[in-house]
XYZ file of C-alpha atoms in Angstrom:
696
model
C 10.177 -7.198 -43.962
C 8.598 -5.115 -41.189
C 10.947 -3.017 -39.086
C 9.895 -3.704 -35.497
C 12.259 -1.060 -34.104
C 11.815 2.081 -36.224
C 12.964 5.611 -35.456
C 10.100 7.421 -33.730
C 8.396 10.808 -33.835
C 6.969 13.173 -31.251
C 3.523 11.726 -32.006
C 4.788 8.304 -30.918
C 6.005 9.826 -27.666
C 2.649 11.465 -27.024
C 0.981 8.086 -27.548
C 3.199 6.628 -24.808
C 2.151 9.283 -22.298
C 5.153 11.580 -22.699
C 4.906 15.291 -23.442
C 6.481 17.084 -26.384
C 8.932 18.769 -24.000
C 9.893 15.399 -22.522
C 10.462 13.991 -26.003
C 12.798 16.889 -26.769
C 14.707 16.186 -23.526
C 15.055 12.527 -24.512
C 16.468 13.491 -27.895
C 18.934 15.823 -26.190
C 20.055 13.077 -23.788
C 20.433 10.587 -26.624
C 22.105 13.043 -29.008
C 19.703 11.771 -31.667
C 16.106 10.677 -32.183
C 15.502 7.367 -30.345
C 14.165 4.214 -31.909
C 10.968 2.524 -30.721
C 12.617 0.368 -28.057
C 14.619 3.268 -26.662
C 11.541 5.480 -26.513
C 9.597 2.660 -24.837
C 12.256 2.378 -22.138
C 12.197 6.132 -21.535
C 8.391 6.283 -21.493
C 8.207 3.557 -18.857
C 10.957 4.954 -16.634
C 9.635 8.512 -16.955
C 6.017 7.511 -16.347
C 4.305 8.849 -13.259
C 4.084 5.293 -11.941
C 7.860 4.730 -12.056
C 9.400 8.200 -11.675
C 6.993 9.931 -9.232
C 7.668 13.088 -11.234
C 4.720 15.003 -9.749
C 5.223 13.919 -6.132
C 9.016 13.539 -5.696
C 9.445 17.108 -4.494
C 6.982 16.517 -1.673
C 7.920 12.950 -0.820
C 11.402 14.213 0.032
C 9.888 16.116 2.976
C 8.729 12.963 4.773
C 10.693 11.671 7.786
C 12.444 8.477 6.680
C 15.098 7.776 9.299
C 15.208 6.563 12.876
C 17.108 4.163 15.089
C 14.688 1.407 14.071
C 15.196 1.964 10.311
C 17.572 -0.366 8.467
C 16.457 0.614 4.948
C 14.217 3.513 4.016
C 12.693 4.494 0.656
C 14.642 3.673 -2.485
C 14.689 -0.110 -2.369
C 12.059 -2.721 -3.198
C 10.687 -2.478 0.369
C 11.438 -0.794 3.682
C 13.273 -2.615 6.479
C 13.077 -2.017 10.238
C 14.757 -3.630 13.238
C 12.240 -5.458 15.453
C 14.715 -6.889 17.963
C 16.309 -10.265 18.706
C 18.247 -10.042 15.441
C 15.093 -9.896 13.297
C 13.935 -7.359 10.737
C 10.500 -6.647 9.290
C 10.430 -5.958 5.550
C 7.263 -4.352 4.199
C 5.635 -2.216 1.547
C 2.212 -1.288 0.175
C 1.519 -0.757 -3.512
C -1.427 -0.003 -5.775
C -2.959 -1.980 -8.613
C -5.891 0.357 -9.179
C -6.180 0.737 -12.932
C -5.573 -2.958 -13.742
C -8.151 -4.021 -11.137
C -10.831 -1.812 -12.660
C -10.126 -3.156 -16.145
C -9.860 -6.824 -15.087
C -10.680 -7.187 -11.360
C -9.539 -10.755 -10.722
C -6.159 -10.592 -12.441
C -5.601 -6.962 -11.499
C -5.963 -7.738 -7.802
C -4.185 -11.095 -7.999
C -1.109 -9.640 -9.699
C -1.111 -6.778 -7.215
C -0.682 -9.378 -4.474
C 1.977 -11.235 -6.447
C 3.923 -8.065 -7.163
C 4.013 -6.856 -3.561
C 5.133 -10.296 -2.384
C 8.061 -10.186 -4.814
C 9.023 -6.748 -3.495
C 9.380 -8.321 -0.061
C 11.102 -11.613 -0.813
C 13.557 -9.983 -3.223
C 14.980 -8.363 -0.064
C 15.678 -11.821 1.362
C 12.611 -11.864 3.619
C 10.044 -14.632 3.865
C 6.576 -13.071 3.530
C 4.423 -13.765 6.583
C 1.382 -11.512 6.096
C -0.747 -9.797 3.479
C -3.147 -6.901 3.989
C -5.184 -4.766 1.630
C -6.996 -1.440 1.425
C -9.917 -1.508 -1.003
C -12.216 1.255 -2.224
C -15.243 0.481 -4.383
C -18.087 2.575 -5.766
C -21.540 2.954 -4.294
C -23.077 -0.378 -3.273
C -25.997 0.191 -5.655
C -23.809 1.082 -8.656
C -24.168 -1.520 -11.388
C -20.419 -2.281 -11.529
C -19.758 -2.526 -7.803
C -20.843 -6.164 -7.254
C -18.815 -7.306 -10.261
C -15.711 -5.348 -9.312
C -15.847 -6.120 -5.591
C -16.412 -9.837 -6.064
C -13.679 -10.063 -8.705
C -11.109 -8.164 -6.639
C -11.810 -10.169 -3.487
C -11.603 -13.423 -5.443
C -8.305 -12.326 -6.997
C -6.776 -11.419 -3.632
C -7.934 -14.676 -2.094
C -7.033 -16.735 -5.130
C -3.418 -15.561 -5.218
C -2.774 -15.283 -1.487
C -4.433 -18.575 -0.591
C -2.663 -20.504 -3.335
C 0.795 -19.114 -2.619
C 0.287 -19.860 1.062
C 0.643 -16.421 2.690
C -2.074 -15.417 5.196
C -4.212 -12.359 4.447
C -4.612 -11.011 7.960
C -6.262 -7.605 7.719
C -7.232 -4.534 5.762
C -10.092 -2.153 5.129
C -12.953 -1.859 2.632
C -14.827 1.365 1.811
C -17.670 2.158 -0.559
C -18.275 5.612 -2.030
C -19.697 6.954 -5.316
C -16.397 8.715 -6.088
C -14.913 5.282 -6.868
C -17.660 4.252 -9.299
C -15.341 4.701 -12.271
C -11.978 4.093 -10.624
C -11.656 1.624 -7.787
C -8.617 1.459 -5.509
C -6.826 -1.809 -4.783
C -3.817 -1.391 -2.498
C -1.907 -4.521 -1.425
C 0.531 -4.686 1.481
C 2.997 -7.449 2.313
C 5.159 -7.972 5.380
C 8.094 -10.359 5.622
C 10.703 -11.406 8.147
C 14.458 -11.682 7.669
C 17.539 -11.750 9.812
C 18.643 -8.149 10.247
C 22.139 -8.952 8.962
C 20.909 -10.806 5.872
C 19.089 -8.194 3.803
C 19.573 -8.241 0.021
C 19.665 -5.145 -2.165
C 19.246 -4.352 -5.847
C 22.364 -2.311 -6.734
C 24.500 -4.123 -9.295
C 28.236 -4.474 -8.692
C 31.202 -6.162 -10.275
C 31.735 -5.438 -13.943
C 31.777 -8.753 -15.786
C 29.319 -10.428 -13.407
C 26.579 -12.361 -15.205
C 23.024 -11.017 -15.448
C 20.554 -13.837 -14.875
C 16.863 -14.060 -15.719
C 14.877 -16.437 -13.485
C 11.240 -17.401 -13.167
C 8.436 -17.633 -15.697
C 8.695 -16.925 -19.421
C 8.002 -13.510 -20.941
C 4.828 -12.968 -22.930
C 2.951 -10.037 -24.384
C 0.723 -9.475 -21.325
C 1.059 -6.222 -19.411
C 2.958 -4.289 -22.085
C 2.969 -0.625 -21.063
C 1.175 -1.366 -17.803
C 3.173 1.353 -16.031
C 2.172 3.890 -18.665
C -1.477 2.834 -18.470
C -1.369 3.333 -14.697
C -0.181 6.917 -15.283
C -3.204 8.148 -17.230
C -6.869 8.870 -16.666
C -9.626 6.467 -17.639
C -12.208 7.152 -20.331
C -14.871 5.289 -22.253
C -12.234 3.061 -23.901
C -11.371 1.196 -20.685
C -12.128 -2.239 -22.127
C -9.513 -1.739 -24.839
C -6.840 -1.650 -22.154
C -7.308 -5.264 -21.071
C -4.075 -6.374 -22.821
C -2.134 -4.056 -20.475
C -3.235 -6.121 -17.450
C -0.824 -8.815 -16.310
C -1.853 -12.430 -15.700
C -0.725 -14.013 -12.458
C 0.183 -17.598 -11.563
C 0.369 -18.088 -7.774
C 1.798 -21.579 -8.117
C 4.682 -20.263 -10.223
C 4.933 -17.434 -7.706
C 5.358 -19.936 -4.894
C 8.119 -21.731 -6.806
C 9.851 -18.432 -7.546
C 9.659 -17.349 -3.910
C 11.182 -20.568 -2.620
C 13.821 -20.646 -5.349
C 14.789 -17.011 -4.745
C 15.095 -17.474 -0.986
C 17.186 -20.621 -1.470
C 19.337 -18.832 -4.047
C 20.001 -15.965 -1.650
C 20.809 -18.384 1.171
C 23.380 -20.108 -1.078
C 25.727 -17.100 -1.034
C 25.478 -16.783 -4.807
C 23.702 -13.439 -5.182
C 25.312 -10.032 -5.637
C 22.042 -8.168 -6.289
C 18.463 -9.115 -7.042
C 15.453 -7.199 -8.366
C 11.822 -8.028 -9.038
C 10.584 -7.464 -12.596
C 7.549 -5.436 -11.550
C 6.204 -2.310 -13.231
C 7.924 -1.888 -16.618
C 9.307 -5.420 -16.345
C 12.810 -6.017 -17.668
C 13.176 -2.291 -18.337
C 12.871 -1.107 -14.742
C 14.778 -4.020 -13.238
C 17.803 -3.676 -15.534
C 17.870 0.120 -15.433
C 17.486 0.385 -11.653
C 20.042 -2.323 -10.857
C 22.692 -0.851 -13.132
C 21.991 2.769 -12.195
C 22.042 2.145 -8.433
C 25.431 0.492 -8.818
C 26.793 3.289 -10.999
C 27.483 0.740 -13.720
C 26.081 -0.363 -17.065
C 24.469 -3.484 -18.450
C 24.484 -5.313 -21.753
C 21.619 -7.722 -22.478
C 21.046 -10.061 -25.426
C 17.267 -10.175 -25.763
C 17.465 -13.310 -27.907
C 18.448 -15.139 -24.698
C 15.365 -14.036 -22.728
C 12.960 -16.993 -22.235
C 9.757 -16.137 -24.112
C 6.464 -17.933 -24.508
C 5.336 -16.258 -27.745
C 6.880 -16.225 -31.205
C 8.591 -13.267 -32.853
C 8.535 -10.964 -29.850
C 10.241 -7.666 -30.651
C 12.811 -5.951 -28.463
C 10.161 -3.382 -27.553
C 7.733 -6.090 -26.409
C 10.326 -8.013 -24.416
C 11.546 -4.911 -22.585
C 8.068 -3.537 -21.815
C 6.259 -6.782 -20.983
C 5.024 -7.045 -17.403
C 4.603 -10.807 -17.385
C 4.548 -11.978 -13.794
C 6.742 -14.210 -11.603
C 10.127 -13.043 -12.940
C 13.311 -11.776 -11.284
C 16.614 -10.346 -12.464
C 19.727 -11.450 -10.584
C 23.392 -10.488 -10.599
C 25.406 -13.556 -9.601
C 28.899 -13.955 -8.296
C 31.199 -15.041 -11.155
C 31.690 -18.594 -9.898
C 28.089 -19.215 -8.796
C 26.321 -19.851 -12.098
C 26.251 -23.649 -11.948
C 25.158 -23.720 -8.305
C 22.422 -21.184 -9.005
C 21.197 -23.024 -12.085
C 20.903 -26.251 -10.099
C 18.633 -24.481 -7.608
C 16.368 -23.097 -10.326
C 16.282 -26.451 -12.122
C 15.153 -28.079 -8.881
C 12.216 -25.652 -8.700
C 11.450 -26.176 -12.431
C 11.898 -22.504 -13.342
C 13.654 -20.842 -16.241
C 17.269 -19.843 -15.675
C 19.030 -17.913 -18.416
C 22.237 -15.912 -18.552
C 21.060 -12.965 -20.630
C 23.797 -10.393 -20.152
C 26.725 -8.892 -18.328
C 27.368 -6.029 -15.931
C 29.576 -3.407 -17.614
C 31.354 -0.191 -16.678
C 29.880 1.835 -19.526
C 27.038 3.566 -17.672
C 24.787 2.538 -20.561
C 22.011 0.029 -21.188
C 22.899 -1.821 -24.380
C 20.334 -4.218 -25.858
C 21.053 -6.710 -28.624
C 18.408 -8.471 -30.727
C 18.603 -10.668 -33.827
C 22.351 -10.229 -33.968
C 22.176 -6.438 -34.059
C 21.900 -3.409 -31.782
C 18.334 -2.826 -30.523
C 19.041 0.012 -28.067
C 21.935 1.977 -26.612
C 20.812 4.310 -23.813
C 22.731 6.336 -21.223
C 21.440 5.257 -17.806
C 21.820 8.511 -15.884
C 19.021 10.338 -17.762
C 16.641 7.432 -17.164
C 16.950 7.718 -13.396
C 18.858 10.758 -12.150
C 17.546 13.145 -14.800
C 13.957 11.938 -14.916
C 11.515 14.855 -14.829
C 10.674 16.340 -11.452
C 7.813 18.806 -11.532
C 6.776 21.455 -9.059
C 3.201 21.530 -10.235
C 0.929 24.412 -9.301
C -1.177 23.542 -6.293
C -4.271 25.077 -4.851
C -5.285 24.654 -1.231
C -8.557 22.872 -0.573
C -11.127 25.452 0.574
C -11.678 25.270 4.318
C -14.912 23.567 5.280
C -17.076 25.110 8.014
C -17.027 23.629 11.502
C -20.481 22.123 11.849
C -22.281 22.369 15.149
C -23.689 19.043 16.310
C -27.043 20.682 17.075
C -27.354 21.550 13.375
C -26.702 17.935 12.327
C -28.617 15.892 14.899
C -31.539 13.952 13.475
C -34.658 13.457 15.559
C -34.645 9.723 16.187
C -33.919 7.529 19.208
C -30.249 6.750 19.747
C -30.988 3.041 19.376
C -32.509 3.558 15.930
C -29.637 5.785 14.872
C -27.124 3.150 16.019
C -28.856 0.369 14.090
C -29.021 2.557 10.983
C -25.303 3.330 11.141
C -24.327 -0.289 11.779
C -26.354 -1.341 8.729
C -24.796 1.327 6.493
C -22.095 0.626 3.945
C -19.638 2.403 6.248
C -19.989 0.022 9.184
C -21.739 -3.144 8.001
C -19.909 -6.448 8.305
C -17.109 -7.292 5.889
C -17.153 -10.924 6.977
C -18.193 -12.091 3.505
C -14.910 -10.619 2.261
C -12.350 -11.748 4.812
C -13.808 -15.233 5.099
C -12.577 -15.795 1.540
C -8.998 -15.268 2.694
C -6.906 -17.913 4.404
C -5.872 -16.094 7.575
C -4.241 -18.998 9.374
C -1.887 -20.623 6.875
C 1.686 -20.754 8.249
C 0.138 -21.112 11.750
C 1.580 -17.856 13.123
C -1.471 -15.580 12.861
C -2.472 -14.608 16.398
C -5.283 -12.188 15.615
C -6.749 -11.208 12.291
C -9.523 -9.161 10.732
C -11.752 -8.671 13.784
C -9.334 -6.617 15.894
C -7.854 -3.153 15.554
C -4.597 -4.597 14.208
C -3.567 -7.986 12.895
C -0.983 -9.826 14.955
C 1.541 -12.281 13.508
C 4.048 -14.205 15.602
C 7.740 -14.345 14.688
C 7.937 -18.082 14.143
C 9.289 -19.881 17.177
C 9.344 -16.754 19.356
C 6.935 -14.879 21.597
C 7.708 -11.657 19.718
C 5.090 -10.561 17.208
C 4.266 -7.988 14.544
C 1.149 -5.817 14.748
C -0.003 -4.524 11.352
C -2.748 -2.157 10.210
C -3.902 -0.246 7.121
C -5.856 2.978 7.584
C -7.257 6.049 5.845
C -10.459 8.096 6.065
C -10.929 9.634 2.587
C -13.832 11.877 3.609
C -11.503 13.620 6.091
C -8.800 13.999 3.427
C -11.248 15.451 0.921
C -12.461 18.007 3.480
C -8.993 18.923 4.772
C -6.009 17.118 3.205
C -3.491 18.027 5.920
C -5.793 16.935 8.740
C -6.754 13.813 6.797
C -3.094 12.926 6.270
C -2.418 13.315 9.980
C -5.475 11.281 10.893
C -4.506 8.352 8.692
C -1.188 8.033 10.545
C -2.799 8.665 13.932
C -5.500 6.037 13.450
C -2.945 3.447 12.376
C -0.941 4.373 15.476
C -4.033 3.849 17.647
C -4.804 0.506 16.048
C -1.283 -0.779 16.694
C -1.305 0.583 20.250
C -4.744 -0.874 20.990
C -3.440 -4.431 20.821
C -0.462 -3.632 23.052
C 2.248 -3.200 20.414
C 4.700 -0.352 19.891
C 4.259 1.356 16.487
C 7.551 1.508 14.576
C 7.235 2.645 10.971
C 4.989 3.424 8.030
C 4.550 2.488 4.391
C 2.176 4.675 2.399
C 0.077 4.427 -0.745
C -0.955 7.840 -2.081
C -4.060 7.535 -4.278
C -5.148 10.768 -5.959
C -6.597 12.174 -9.161
C -4.861 14.134 -11.915
C -1.879 16.085 -10.482
C -1.987 18.496 -13.413
C -5.090 20.010 -11.802
C -4.049 22.482 -9.080
C -6.842 21.444 -6.713
C -5.743 17.793 -6.916
C -2.097 18.746 -6.504
C -3.174 20.717 -3.444
C -4.696 17.559 -1.996
C -1.411 15.736 -2.596
C 0.795 18.388 -1.011
C -1.550 18.883 1.939
C -1.844 15.169 2.652
C 1.910 14.593 2.486
C 2.504 17.551 4.789
C 0.024 16.253 7.366
C 1.308 12.720 7.055
C 4.872 13.883 7.587
C 3.970 15.889 10.687
C 2.200 12.894 12.219
C 4.915 10.391 11.310
C 7.522 12.645 12.930
C 5.471 13.313 16.067
C 4.620 9.635 16.574
C 8.147 8.385 15.740
C 6.895 6.235 12.863
C 9.131 7.142 9.883
C 8.043 6.374 6.337
C 10.279 3.586 4.994
C 8.553 2.640 1.732
C 5.503 3.387 -0.347
C 3.827 3.968 -3.660
C 2.116 6.824 -5.480
C -0.909 6.235 -7.699
C -2.105 9.312 -9.566
C -4.539 9.986 -12.423
C -7.284 8.059 -10.633
C -10.018 9.743 -12.629
C -12.623 8.756 -15.168
C -13.916 11.294 -17.672
C -12.452 14.040 -15.508
C -14.093 12.935 -12.244
C -11.497 12.352 -9.532
C -11.720 9.885 -6.694
C -11.928 10.996 -3.088
C -8.230 11.215 -2.132
C -6.941 8.196 -0.201
C -3.402 8.448 1.216
C -3.429 5.000 2.784
C -1.132 4.226 5.695
C 0.246 0.765 6.396
C 1.866 0.632 9.818
C 3.957 -2.050 11.495
C 4.661 -2.348 15.208
C 6.225 -4.915 17.514
C 5.061 -6.595 20.707
C 7.529 -8.530 22.847
C 5.033 -11.185 23.945
C 2.040 -11.962 21.764
C 0.359 -13.653 24.728
C 0.102 -10.232 26.377
C -1.811 -8.720 23.439
C -5.493 -7.848 23.824
C -8.393 -7.872 21.398
C -11.557 -5.804 21.170
C -14.057 -8.412 22.364
C -15.881 -8.302 25.711
C -14.800 -11.665 27.083
C -15.657 -11.355 30.784
C -18.491 -10.000 32.931
C -18.426 -7.429 35.732
C -15.650 -5.314 34.280
C -15.393 -1.541 34.016
C -15.294 0.331 30.724
C -13.208 3.487 30.514
C -12.815 5.946 27.646
C -9.231 7.181 27.446
C -8.869 10.621 25.900
C -12.338 11.934 26.762
C -13.230 14.268 29.605
C -15.736 12.797 32.070
C -18.068 15.796 31.665
C -18.202 15.570 27.860
C -21.789 15.215 26.659
C -21.366 16.151 22.994
C -19.038 15.248 20.133
C -17.700 16.139 16.668
C -20.368 15.125 14.150
C -19.038 17.128 11.203
C -17.617 14.978 8.369
C -18.701 11.861 10.291
C -20.395 8.622 9.342
C -23.443 9.925 11.194
C -23.543 13.052 9.016
C -23.026 11.074 5.815
C -25.723 8.501 6.525
C -28.385 10.491 8.365
C -28.125 14.062 7.079
C -28.398 15.712 3.697
C -25.362 17.957 4.250
C -22.346 15.867 5.277
C -19.736 18.406 4.106
C -17.920 19.953 7.051
C -14.494 20.210 8.629
C -13.132 16.927 9.991
C -12.251 16.529 13.666
C -8.907 18.097 14.620
C -5.857 15.976 15.430
C -3.783 16.611 18.551
C -0.575 14.713 17.810
C 0.904 15.246 21.260
C -2.229 13.785 22.843
C -2.221 10.900 20.346
C 1.327 10.008 21.375
C 0.554 10.370 25.081
C -2.605 8.267 24.943
C -0.981 5.578 22.812
C 2.018 5.271 25.124
C -0.313 4.949 28.109
C -2.363 2.213 26.399
C 0.754 0.271 25.423
C 2.102 0.446 28.982
C -1.200 -0.492 30.634
C -1.632 -3.539 28.385
C 1.939 -4.647 29.104
C 1.180 -4.407 32.839
C -1.989 -6.495 32.478
C -4.294 -3.648 33.526
C -6.420 -3.819 30.356
C -8.215 -6.938 29.117
C -9.757 -5.436 25.943
C -9.171 -2.245 23.962
C -10.728 -0.633 20.911
C -9.940 2.714 19.327
C -12.892 5.002 18.618
C -13.010 5.920 14.947
C -15.739 5.638 12.280
C -19.162 6.148 13.808
C -17.958 7.208 17.247
C -18.402 5.673 20.678
C -21.569 3.589 20.388
C -20.550 1.758 17.191
C -17.178 1.026 18.856
C -18.986 -0.479 21.848
C -21.293 -2.449 19.555
C -18.248 -3.890 17.777
C -16.761 -4.914 21.120
C -19.979 -6.717 22.013
C -20.162 -8.494 18.649
C -16.529 -9.574 18.933
C -17.007 -11.047 22.409
C -19.470 -13.065 24.448
C -20.954 -10.371 26.700
C -23.134 -7.291 26.485
C -23.035 -4.077 28.468
C -25.354 -1.606 30.142
C -24.770 2.125 29.854
C -26.137 4.740 32.265
C -28.892 6.647 30.526
C -28.932 9.912 32.441
C -26.400 12.319 30.978
C -25.654 10.556 27.730
C -28.675 11.092 25.533
C -26.790 13.268 23.057
C -26.256 11.988 19.530
C -23.003 13.952 19.534
C -21.785 12.017 22.582
C -22.835 8.718 21.034
C -21.624 9.186 17.446
C -19.091 12.008 17.494
C -15.749 11.163 15.905
C -13.448 13.097 18.218
C -9.948 11.695 17.723
C -7.355 10.208 20.057
C -9.767 8.041 22.063
C -9.857 4.403 23.160
C -12.403 2.279 25.003
C -10.677 -0.057 27.453
C -11.944 -2.836 29.683
C -10.384 -3.268 33.125
C -11.104 -5.116 36.367
C -9.117 -2.567 38.381
C -10.485 0.818 37.340
C -9.150 2.780 40.363
C -5.590 1.619 39.749
C -5.847 2.275 36.019
C -7.425 5.689 36.430
C -4.810 6.750 38.949
C -2.196 6.306 36.252
C -4.093 7.973 33.423
C -2.054 11.020 32.373
C -4.968 12.561 30.492
C -8.720 12.948 30.472
C -10.878 9.850 30.830
C -14.517 8.983 31.299
C -15.960 5.930 33.049
C -18.931 4.347 31.320
């Protein structure tokens, strides 16, 4: 008879993505050589995806607290106070490797997983966003990958009934062999009714709810912590398979279960499945857990303890119930036609004990899995400074009109309508503005209060100067929230980079986090949740770094919000943050340079965080006072593309004076901290402007 749980060797550990030194540490913690299941648990919990062992040192430097923060990093999602007794619960997370291997299911399960992170906190999800990066449009895999990812996002989100309200899509050759699929979810809960994952109460039952466990997704967390190579197709079994209809049942059942006053703690079975959920719940509570794996609902025969613990089958949760709540909880799950199984007990041992086939399958001390997981201070090398490019050295001899049309037709700025039209943006009937504005706007059901949400990052800036790029990602999200009239409150981040064992890549990581932290502190938008996705490389070629920012803000009256469209004639246009005498602009590292020149490498535009805060506060105040009827931040492509977008989003055109503004730098420069606003009372508005401004 085959032993499905043998004692392992160092070679087994190397095959699971661990190092020889890490294997030795595991043996020391165990006091013996582990068996296969025990090693599998360690390899998942110590993977880059679960432990953040290369980035923890730097993530600790981010600002994570503030008067608006109810729960910062360390839980399934971040929680902030948005007023009137309500809280916003949100997080962004990657599903990059699975989406490259199997685009539909990879993207779909990314959506499902981030939704579970939100509703496991007791919040009803109200919005989905995404940040997508694909390879060059003419690369042979791009159409297949892009269409599959978009279909997966739409397929899951539309079926589960949560609106997909915004996001961003970029194309660049650096993603030819490793696309990025980042999914963000936002939910609403009463501020005094947030649920957490720390187990408590020795003797309390451990309950498995949701779908059955299969062999799909085994070692998905480990797969997401390694580079790609020519054997990508062989990794398909590590990709999970989603079921949005089961996800909908699980969401409703979980929310009803939490409302029934039966739950002590609850945790999504996400990356590493039953392993991470059981370990994290017990460890956070300073307790232990004993689980009988024979009681876990499975959909395949003869599953081993290793397979059950490492499976990442979707639509599953682990719950600690109050001692007298089992029958009430089971009735709720039966009503929703989902599995409900008492699989274990909370203990005081500080150990994870697993039983299988009447015997002991694993006995692991919990502290080493979490508290003593590796934390590396990897060597890092600063990105070489790029030269500041003069606009006169980049300007191409062509009429401004032709340059504008060329940029608008480029993969940077062309319409993404074919993508967002596949998403249901209006389900739940609380979406106020989506996809075509600077930020999506979702009403708190039954109230005038609303959430403004945006995802942002400019990878070409980050590649050129990681610290500046990290600042800019936060600053642009801040501008997008401000531009609709909302007050930015907090950030979730998704750090997508290459192999951290390479000093130049680690330098990108440290620089980006440093810049991001400076901006989040200066703009009073603390980081409350996030995700790190490393080893985004194929055959040694790293992606352009993409530290994506998801930002959430609040507006007291959604009826006071403004969009970007020109919706009335005979109004004045004013550029906030630009001196009236400016006739040039920053073309280095711009869309203009990338599309029209042969030498796009240059320093990105600098970020003035004090000016960003000042301009944003002014915009928010002016919109609240009704002085601005439309607003658009100036970002990719510069001023003229921003104006073109305002025209296309509205019903009116505009005429610009032609005298002093013939410069391509003025038209397409990407100087930061600027907004175009529309007003019917320019003198009054300009009298209040605390900074430079130009009237168009």
